[in-house]
Coordinates of C-alpha atoms and ligand atoms in Angstrom, one line a residue:
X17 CA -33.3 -178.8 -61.6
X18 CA -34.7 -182.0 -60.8
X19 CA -32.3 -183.7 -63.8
X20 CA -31.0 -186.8 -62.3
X21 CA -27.4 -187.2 -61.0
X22 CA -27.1 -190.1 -63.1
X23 CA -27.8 -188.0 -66.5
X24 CA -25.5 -185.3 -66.1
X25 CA -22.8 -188.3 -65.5
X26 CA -23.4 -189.5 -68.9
X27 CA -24.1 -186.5 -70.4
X28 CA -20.2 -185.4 -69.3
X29 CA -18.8 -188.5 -70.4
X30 CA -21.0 -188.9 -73.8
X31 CA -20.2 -185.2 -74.3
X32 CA -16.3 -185.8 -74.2
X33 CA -16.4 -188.4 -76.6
X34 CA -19.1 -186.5 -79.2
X35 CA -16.5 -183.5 -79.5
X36 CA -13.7 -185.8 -80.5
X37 CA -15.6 -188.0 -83.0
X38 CA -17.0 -185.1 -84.7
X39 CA -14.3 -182.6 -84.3
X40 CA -11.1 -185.1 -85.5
X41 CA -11.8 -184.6 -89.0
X42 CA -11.6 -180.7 -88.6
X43 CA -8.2 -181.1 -86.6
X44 CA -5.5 -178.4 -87.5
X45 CA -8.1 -176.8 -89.9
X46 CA -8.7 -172.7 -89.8
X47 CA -12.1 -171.7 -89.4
X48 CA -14.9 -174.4 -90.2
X49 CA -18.0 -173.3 -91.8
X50 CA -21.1 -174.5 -89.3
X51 CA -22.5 -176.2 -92.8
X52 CA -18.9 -178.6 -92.8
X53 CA -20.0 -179.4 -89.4
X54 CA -23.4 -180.1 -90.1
X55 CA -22.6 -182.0 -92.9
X56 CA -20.5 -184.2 -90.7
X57 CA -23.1 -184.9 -87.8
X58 CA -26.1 -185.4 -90.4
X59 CA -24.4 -187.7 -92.5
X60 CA -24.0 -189.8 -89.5
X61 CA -27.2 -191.2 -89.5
X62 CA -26.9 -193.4 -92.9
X63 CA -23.7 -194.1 -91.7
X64 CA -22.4 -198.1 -90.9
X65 CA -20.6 -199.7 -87.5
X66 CA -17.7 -199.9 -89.7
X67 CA -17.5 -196.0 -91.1
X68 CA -18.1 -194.7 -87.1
X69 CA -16.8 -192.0 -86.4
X70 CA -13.5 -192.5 -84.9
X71 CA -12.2 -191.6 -81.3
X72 CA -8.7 -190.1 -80.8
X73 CA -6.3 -189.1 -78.2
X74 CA -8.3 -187.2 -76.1
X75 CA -10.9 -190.3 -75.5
X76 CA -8.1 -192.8 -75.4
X77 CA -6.5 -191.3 -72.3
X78 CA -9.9 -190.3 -70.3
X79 CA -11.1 -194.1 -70.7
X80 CA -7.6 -195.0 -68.8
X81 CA -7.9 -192.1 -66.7
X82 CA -11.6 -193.1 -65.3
X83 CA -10.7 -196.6 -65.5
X84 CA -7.6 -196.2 -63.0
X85 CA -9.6 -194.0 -60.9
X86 CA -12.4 -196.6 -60.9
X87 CA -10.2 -199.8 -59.9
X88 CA -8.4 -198.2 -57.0
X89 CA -11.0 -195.8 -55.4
X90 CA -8.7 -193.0 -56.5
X91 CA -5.4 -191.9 -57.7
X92 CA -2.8 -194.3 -58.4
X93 CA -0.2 -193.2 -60.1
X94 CA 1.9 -196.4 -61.4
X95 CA -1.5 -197.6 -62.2
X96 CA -2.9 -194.8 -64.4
X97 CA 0.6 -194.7 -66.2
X98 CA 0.6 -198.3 -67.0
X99 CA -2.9 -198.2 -68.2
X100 CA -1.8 -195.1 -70.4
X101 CA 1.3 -196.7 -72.2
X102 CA -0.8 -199.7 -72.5
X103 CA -3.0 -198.5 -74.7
X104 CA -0.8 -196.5 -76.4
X105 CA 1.1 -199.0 -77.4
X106 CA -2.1 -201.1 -78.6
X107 CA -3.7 -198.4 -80.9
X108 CA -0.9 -195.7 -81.1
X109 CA -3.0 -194.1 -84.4
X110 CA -5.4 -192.1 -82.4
X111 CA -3.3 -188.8 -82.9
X112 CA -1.2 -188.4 -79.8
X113 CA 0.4 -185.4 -79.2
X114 CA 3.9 -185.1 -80.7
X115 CA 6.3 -185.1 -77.8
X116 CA 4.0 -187.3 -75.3
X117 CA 4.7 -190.7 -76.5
X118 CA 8.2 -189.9 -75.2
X119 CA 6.9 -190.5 -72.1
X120 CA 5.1 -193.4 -72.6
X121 CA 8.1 -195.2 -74.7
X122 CA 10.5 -194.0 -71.3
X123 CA 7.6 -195.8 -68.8
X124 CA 7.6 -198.9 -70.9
X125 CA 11.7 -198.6 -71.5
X126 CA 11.3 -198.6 -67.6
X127 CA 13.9 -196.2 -67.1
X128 CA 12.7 -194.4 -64.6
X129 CA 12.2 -195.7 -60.6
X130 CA 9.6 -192.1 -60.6
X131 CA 6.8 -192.3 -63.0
X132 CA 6.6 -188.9 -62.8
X133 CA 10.6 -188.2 -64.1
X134 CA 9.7 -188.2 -67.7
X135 CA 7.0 -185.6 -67.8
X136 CA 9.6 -183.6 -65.9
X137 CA 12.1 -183.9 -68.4
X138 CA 9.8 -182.6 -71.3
X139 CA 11.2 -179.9 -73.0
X140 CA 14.4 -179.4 -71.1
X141 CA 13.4 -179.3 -68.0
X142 CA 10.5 -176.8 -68.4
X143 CA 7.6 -179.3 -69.1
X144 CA 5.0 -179.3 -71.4
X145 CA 2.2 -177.1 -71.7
X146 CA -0.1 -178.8 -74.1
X147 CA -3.8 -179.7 -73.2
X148 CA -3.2 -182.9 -72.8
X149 CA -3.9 -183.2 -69.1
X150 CA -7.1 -181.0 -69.2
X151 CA -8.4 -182.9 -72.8
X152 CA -8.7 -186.5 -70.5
X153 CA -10.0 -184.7 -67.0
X154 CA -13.6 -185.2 -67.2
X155 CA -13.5 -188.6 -65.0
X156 CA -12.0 -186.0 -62.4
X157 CA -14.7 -184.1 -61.4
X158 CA -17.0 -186.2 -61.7
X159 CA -15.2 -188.7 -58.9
X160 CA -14.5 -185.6 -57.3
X161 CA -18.3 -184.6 -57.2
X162 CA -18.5 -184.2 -53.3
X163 CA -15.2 -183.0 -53.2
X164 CA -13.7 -179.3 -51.6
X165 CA -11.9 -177.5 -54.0
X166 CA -8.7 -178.1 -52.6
X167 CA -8.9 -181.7 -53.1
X168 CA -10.7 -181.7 -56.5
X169 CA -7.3 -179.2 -57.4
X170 CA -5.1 -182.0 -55.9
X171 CA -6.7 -184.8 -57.9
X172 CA -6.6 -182.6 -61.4
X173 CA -2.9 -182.1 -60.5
X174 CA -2.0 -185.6 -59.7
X175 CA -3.2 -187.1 -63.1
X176 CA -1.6 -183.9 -65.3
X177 CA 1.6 -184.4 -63.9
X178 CA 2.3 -188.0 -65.1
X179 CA 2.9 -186.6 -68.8
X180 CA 2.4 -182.6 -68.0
X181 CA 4.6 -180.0 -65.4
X182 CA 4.4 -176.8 -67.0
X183 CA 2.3 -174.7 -64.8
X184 CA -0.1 -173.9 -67.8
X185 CA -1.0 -177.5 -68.3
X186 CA -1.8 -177.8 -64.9
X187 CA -3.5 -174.6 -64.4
X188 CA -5.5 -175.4 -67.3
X189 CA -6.7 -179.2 -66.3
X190 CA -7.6 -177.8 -62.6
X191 CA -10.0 -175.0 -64.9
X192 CA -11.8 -177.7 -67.0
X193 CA -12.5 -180.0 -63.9
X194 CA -13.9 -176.8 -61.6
X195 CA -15.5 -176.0 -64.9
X196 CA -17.3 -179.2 -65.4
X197 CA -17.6 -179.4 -61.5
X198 CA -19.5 -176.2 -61.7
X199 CA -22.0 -177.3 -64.9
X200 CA -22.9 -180.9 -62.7
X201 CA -24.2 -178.8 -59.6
X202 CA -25.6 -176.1 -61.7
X203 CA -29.5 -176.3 -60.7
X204 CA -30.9 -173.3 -62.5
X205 CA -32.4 -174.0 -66.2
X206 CA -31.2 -170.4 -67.5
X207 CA -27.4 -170.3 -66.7
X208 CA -26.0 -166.8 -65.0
X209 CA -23.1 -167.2 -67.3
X210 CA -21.6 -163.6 -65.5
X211 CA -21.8 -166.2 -62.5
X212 CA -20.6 -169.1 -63.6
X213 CA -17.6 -167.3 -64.5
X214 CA -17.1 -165.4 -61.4
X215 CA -17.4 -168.2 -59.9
X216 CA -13.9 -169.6 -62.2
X217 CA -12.3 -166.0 -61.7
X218 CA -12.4 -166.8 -57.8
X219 CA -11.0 -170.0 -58.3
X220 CA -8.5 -169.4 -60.5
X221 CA -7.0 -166.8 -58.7
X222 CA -5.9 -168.7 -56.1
X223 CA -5.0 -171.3 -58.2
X224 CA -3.1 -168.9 -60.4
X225 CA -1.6 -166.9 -56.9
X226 CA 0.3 -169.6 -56.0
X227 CA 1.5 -171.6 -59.5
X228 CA 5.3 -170.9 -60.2
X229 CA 5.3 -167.9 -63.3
X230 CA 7.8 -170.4 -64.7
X231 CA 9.0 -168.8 -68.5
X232 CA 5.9 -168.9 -71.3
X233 CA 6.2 -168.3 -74.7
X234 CA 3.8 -165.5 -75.3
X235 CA 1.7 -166.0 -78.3
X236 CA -0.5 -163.5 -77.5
X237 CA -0.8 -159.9 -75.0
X238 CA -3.1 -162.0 -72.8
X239 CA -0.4 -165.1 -71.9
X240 CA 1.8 -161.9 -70.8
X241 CA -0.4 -161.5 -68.0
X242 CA 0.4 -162.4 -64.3
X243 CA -2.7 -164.5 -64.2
X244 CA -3.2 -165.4 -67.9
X245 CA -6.6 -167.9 -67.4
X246 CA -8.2 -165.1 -64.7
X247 CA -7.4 -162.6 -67.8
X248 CA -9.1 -164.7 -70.4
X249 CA -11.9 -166.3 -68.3
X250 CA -12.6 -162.2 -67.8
X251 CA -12.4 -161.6 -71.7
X252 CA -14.9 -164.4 -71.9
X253 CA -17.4 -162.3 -69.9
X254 CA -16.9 -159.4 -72.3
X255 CA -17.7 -161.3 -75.3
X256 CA -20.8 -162.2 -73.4
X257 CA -22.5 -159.2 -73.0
X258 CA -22.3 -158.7 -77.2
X259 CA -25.0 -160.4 -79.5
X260 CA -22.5 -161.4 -81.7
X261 CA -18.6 -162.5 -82.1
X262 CA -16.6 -162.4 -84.6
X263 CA -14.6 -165.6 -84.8
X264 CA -11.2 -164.0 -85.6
X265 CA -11.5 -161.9 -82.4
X266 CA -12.9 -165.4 -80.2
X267 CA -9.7 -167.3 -82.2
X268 CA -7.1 -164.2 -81.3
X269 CA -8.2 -163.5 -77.8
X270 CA -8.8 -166.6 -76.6
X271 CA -7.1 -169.4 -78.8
X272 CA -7.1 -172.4 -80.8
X273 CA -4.1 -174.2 -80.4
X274 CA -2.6 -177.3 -78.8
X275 CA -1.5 -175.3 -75.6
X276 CA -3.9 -175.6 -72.4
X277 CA -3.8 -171.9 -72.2
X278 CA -4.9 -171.4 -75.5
X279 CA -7.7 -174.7 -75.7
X280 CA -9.4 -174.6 -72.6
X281 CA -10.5 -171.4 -71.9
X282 CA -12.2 -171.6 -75.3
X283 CA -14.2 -174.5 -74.3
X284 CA -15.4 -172.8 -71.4
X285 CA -16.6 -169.9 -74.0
X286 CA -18.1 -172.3 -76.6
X287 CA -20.4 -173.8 -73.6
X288 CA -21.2 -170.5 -72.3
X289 CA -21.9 -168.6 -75.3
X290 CA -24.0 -171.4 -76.5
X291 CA -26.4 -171.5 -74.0
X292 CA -28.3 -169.0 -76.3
X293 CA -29.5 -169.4 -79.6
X294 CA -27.0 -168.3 -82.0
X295 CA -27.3 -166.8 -85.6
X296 CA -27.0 -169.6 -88.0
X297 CA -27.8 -172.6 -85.2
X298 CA -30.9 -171.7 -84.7
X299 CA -32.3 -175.4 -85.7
X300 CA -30.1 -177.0 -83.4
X301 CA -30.3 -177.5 -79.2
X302 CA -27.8 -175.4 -77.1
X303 CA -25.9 -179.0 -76.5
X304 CA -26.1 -179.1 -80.3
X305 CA -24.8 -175.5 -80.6
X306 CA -21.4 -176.1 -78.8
X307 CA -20.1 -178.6 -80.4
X308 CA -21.0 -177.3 -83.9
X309 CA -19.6 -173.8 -82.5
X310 CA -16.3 -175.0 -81.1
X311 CA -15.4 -177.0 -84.0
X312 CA -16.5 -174.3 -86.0
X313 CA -13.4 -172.0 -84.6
X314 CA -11.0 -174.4 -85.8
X315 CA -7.6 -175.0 -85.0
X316 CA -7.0 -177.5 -82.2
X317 CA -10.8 -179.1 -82.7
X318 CA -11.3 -182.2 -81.4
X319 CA -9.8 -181.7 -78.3
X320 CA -12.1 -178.2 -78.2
X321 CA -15.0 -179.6 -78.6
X322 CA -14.6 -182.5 -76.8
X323 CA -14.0 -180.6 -73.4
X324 CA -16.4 -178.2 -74.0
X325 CA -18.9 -181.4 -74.8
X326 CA -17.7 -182.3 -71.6
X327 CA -19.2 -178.7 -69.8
X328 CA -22.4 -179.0 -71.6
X329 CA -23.0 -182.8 -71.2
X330 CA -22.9 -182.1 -67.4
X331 CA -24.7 -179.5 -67.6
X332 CA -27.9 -180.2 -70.0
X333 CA -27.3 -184.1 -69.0
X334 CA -27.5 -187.0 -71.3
X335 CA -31.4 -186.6 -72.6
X336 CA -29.8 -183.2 -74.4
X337 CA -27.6 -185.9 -76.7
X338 CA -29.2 -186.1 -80.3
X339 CA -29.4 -190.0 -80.0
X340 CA -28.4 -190.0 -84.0
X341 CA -24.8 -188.7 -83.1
X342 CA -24.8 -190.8 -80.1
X343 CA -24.8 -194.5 -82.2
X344 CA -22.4 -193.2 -84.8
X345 CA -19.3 -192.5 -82.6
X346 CA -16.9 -195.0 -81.0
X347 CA -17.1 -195.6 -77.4
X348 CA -20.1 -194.1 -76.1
X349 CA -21.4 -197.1 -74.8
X350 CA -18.2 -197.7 -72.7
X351 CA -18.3 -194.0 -72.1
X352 CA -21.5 -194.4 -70.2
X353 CA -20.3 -197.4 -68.6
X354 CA -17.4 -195.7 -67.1
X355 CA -20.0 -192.5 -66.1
X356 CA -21.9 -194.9 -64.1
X357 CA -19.3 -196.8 -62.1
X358 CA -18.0 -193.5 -61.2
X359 CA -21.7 -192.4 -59.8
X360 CA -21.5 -195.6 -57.7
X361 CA -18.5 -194.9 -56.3
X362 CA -19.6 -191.5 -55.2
X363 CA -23.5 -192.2 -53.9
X364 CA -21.3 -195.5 -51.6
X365 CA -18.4 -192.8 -50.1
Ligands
8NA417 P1 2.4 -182.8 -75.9 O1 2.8 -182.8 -74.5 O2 3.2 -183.4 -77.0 O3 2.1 -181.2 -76.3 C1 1.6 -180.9 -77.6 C2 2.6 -179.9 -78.3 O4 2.6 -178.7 -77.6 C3 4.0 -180.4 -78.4 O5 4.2 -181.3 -79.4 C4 4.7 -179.1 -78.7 O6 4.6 -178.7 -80.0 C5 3.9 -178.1 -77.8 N1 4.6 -177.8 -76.5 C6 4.1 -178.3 -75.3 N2 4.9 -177.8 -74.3 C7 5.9 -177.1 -74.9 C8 7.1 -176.5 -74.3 N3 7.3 -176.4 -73.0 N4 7.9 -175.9 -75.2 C9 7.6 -175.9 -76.6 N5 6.5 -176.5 -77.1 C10 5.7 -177.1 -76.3 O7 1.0 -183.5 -76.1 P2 -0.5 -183.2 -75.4 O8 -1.0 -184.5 -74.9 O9 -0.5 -182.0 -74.6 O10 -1.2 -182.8 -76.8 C11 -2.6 -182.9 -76.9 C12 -3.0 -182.5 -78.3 O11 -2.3 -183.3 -79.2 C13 -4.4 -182.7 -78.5 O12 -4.9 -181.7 -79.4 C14 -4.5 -184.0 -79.2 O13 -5.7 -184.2 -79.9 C15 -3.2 -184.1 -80.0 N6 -3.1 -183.6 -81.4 C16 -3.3 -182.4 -81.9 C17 -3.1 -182.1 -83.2 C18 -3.5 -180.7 -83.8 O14 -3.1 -180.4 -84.9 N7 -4.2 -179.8 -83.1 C19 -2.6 -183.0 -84.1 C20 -2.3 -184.3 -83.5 C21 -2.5 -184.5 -82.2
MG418 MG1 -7.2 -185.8 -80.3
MG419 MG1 1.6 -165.9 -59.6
MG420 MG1 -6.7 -182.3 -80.4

């Protein structure tokens, strides 16, 4: 309880980073074996600068996210878009999604008087509903740390909507910042997971009362439901009151793939259901345990873990970060950089 403000902001940022580096070179796979993953974080030790662990998409975009948010005391759109295409178009080999860097290539064409036209135009019209808005949200709540709900929502909807509309995407950004909003004022050292997540449920379902039910495409019975995240976030608690899980039900029920609705609830599981010492991670920290879990369920990993990194870090703070997989991943250092000019910001409002 007495964890310093300071170490959660880290944690949350270091976190986010930690799930992409060590969850890339799983990306698209089924089910990982926790001894792949462990193979992967313990090699890291004997590893050089040079063969560090690589960041992706997902870390690309939060760095110009918190940046943006940093240099103008809050949202600016044209700002945060610029800095997005800009460094897309310097490293464009982190693994973007497939049909975002339309977006980018139609705010650097300079088509568009609206930076927010193109996103619109995804998909004819109906917008996309990839995780692409919640992967880069951590910088959110953390700015938004004193924030109501309301405006921590508004903030989380701003930045999806330069490159997401679909009411998934932004459904599923507002869940991982109130998510990780949650984990940084979380004072207890033994979670109330039931509580954590009715404290979601009660968010969400406003959130989820008043987004359009513009046209899905189920995957799955649950994303049939009026209020698909308050569904899930409630099959969540079910799977918590078990010992154990089997992975095939966690990857049916919940998801694996490149949709918000079908990543981020996941995270939120990985982080909860990790807070206990799990068969077969019993040598490693619950920190430890989520990452190696989430990648573990395959599929859409990187971006996974790195949100549910992004829970725990806030959550178990910065300490809770094996320092051996903290020097063998790109951009921590600017990660905790970015963590603490954020903190400023806040403790000077
Ligand atoms: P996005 O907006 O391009 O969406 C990702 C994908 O979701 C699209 O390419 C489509 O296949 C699908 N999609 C989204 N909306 C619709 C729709 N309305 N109708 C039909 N299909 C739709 O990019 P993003 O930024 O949301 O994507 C983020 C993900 O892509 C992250 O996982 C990131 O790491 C990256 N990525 C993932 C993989 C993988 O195999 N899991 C591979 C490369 C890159
Ligand atoms: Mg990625
Ligand atoms: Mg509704
Ligand atoms: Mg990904």
């Amino acid at each position: 309880s007495g964890k310093q403000l300071l170490s959660r902001f880290h944690g949350c940022l270091v976190g986010a980073v930690l799930g992409d580096c060590l969850g890339s070179p799983f990306e698209g796979s089924d089910c990982v074996t926790y001894d792949e993953v462990e193979r992967i974080s313990l090699n890291m030790g004997k590893s050089t600068r040079s063969s560090r662990h690589r960041f992706t998409d997902d870390t690309a975009m939060t760095r110009s996210l918190a940046a943006s948010l940093i240099e103008h005391n809050g949202f600016n759109a044209k700002d945060m878009a610029t800095r997005f295409t800009d460094e897309f178009f310097r490293d464009s080999a982190r693994g973007y999604g497939y049909n975002v860097t339309t977006v980018f290539q139609a705010w650097k064409d300079e088509t568009y008087d609206d930076v927010f036209q193109p996103a619109r135009e995804q998909f004819q019209g109906s917008g996309s509903y990839g995780n692409g808005g919640a992967m880069r949200i951590a910088p959110v709540p953390l700015f938004g740390y004193n924030f109501t709900e309301a405006k921590l929502q508004e903030l989380a909807e701003q930045t999806t909507l330069l490159t997401h509309t679909h009411p998934d995407a932004l459904s599923g950004a507002i869940l991982q910042s109130f998510a990780i909003h949650q984990a940084l004022h979380e004072t207890s050292e033994v979670l109330d997971t039931q509580k954590f997540l009715d404290g979601l449920i009660e968010k969400m379902n406003k959130v989820e009362d008043n987004s359009e039910g513009v046209s899905r495409r189920p995957k799955r019975p649950s994303e049939e439901e009026p209020h698909p995240y308050c569904f899930k976030l409630e099959k969540i608690k079910e799977f918590l009151t078990k010992d154990e899980a089997d992975t095939r039900d966690v990857v049916y029920e919940l998801g694996t793939d490149v949709s918000a609705l079908g990543s981020v609830p996941t995270a939120v599981f990985a982080f909860l259901w990790c807070h206990k010492e799990r068969k077969g991670l019993e040598k490693w920290s619950p920190f430890e345990q989520t990452i190696i879990h989430s990648i573990s369920l395959g599929g859409d990993t990187d971006t996974i873990a790195s949100m549910a990194g992004a829970i725990a870090g806030a959550y178990y703070g910065i300490e809770a970060i094996p320092w051996e997989w903290q020097s063998q991943c790109e951009g921590v250092a600017d990660a905790k950089k970015y963590a603490e000019d954020i903190l400023k910001i806040v403790q000077s409002n």
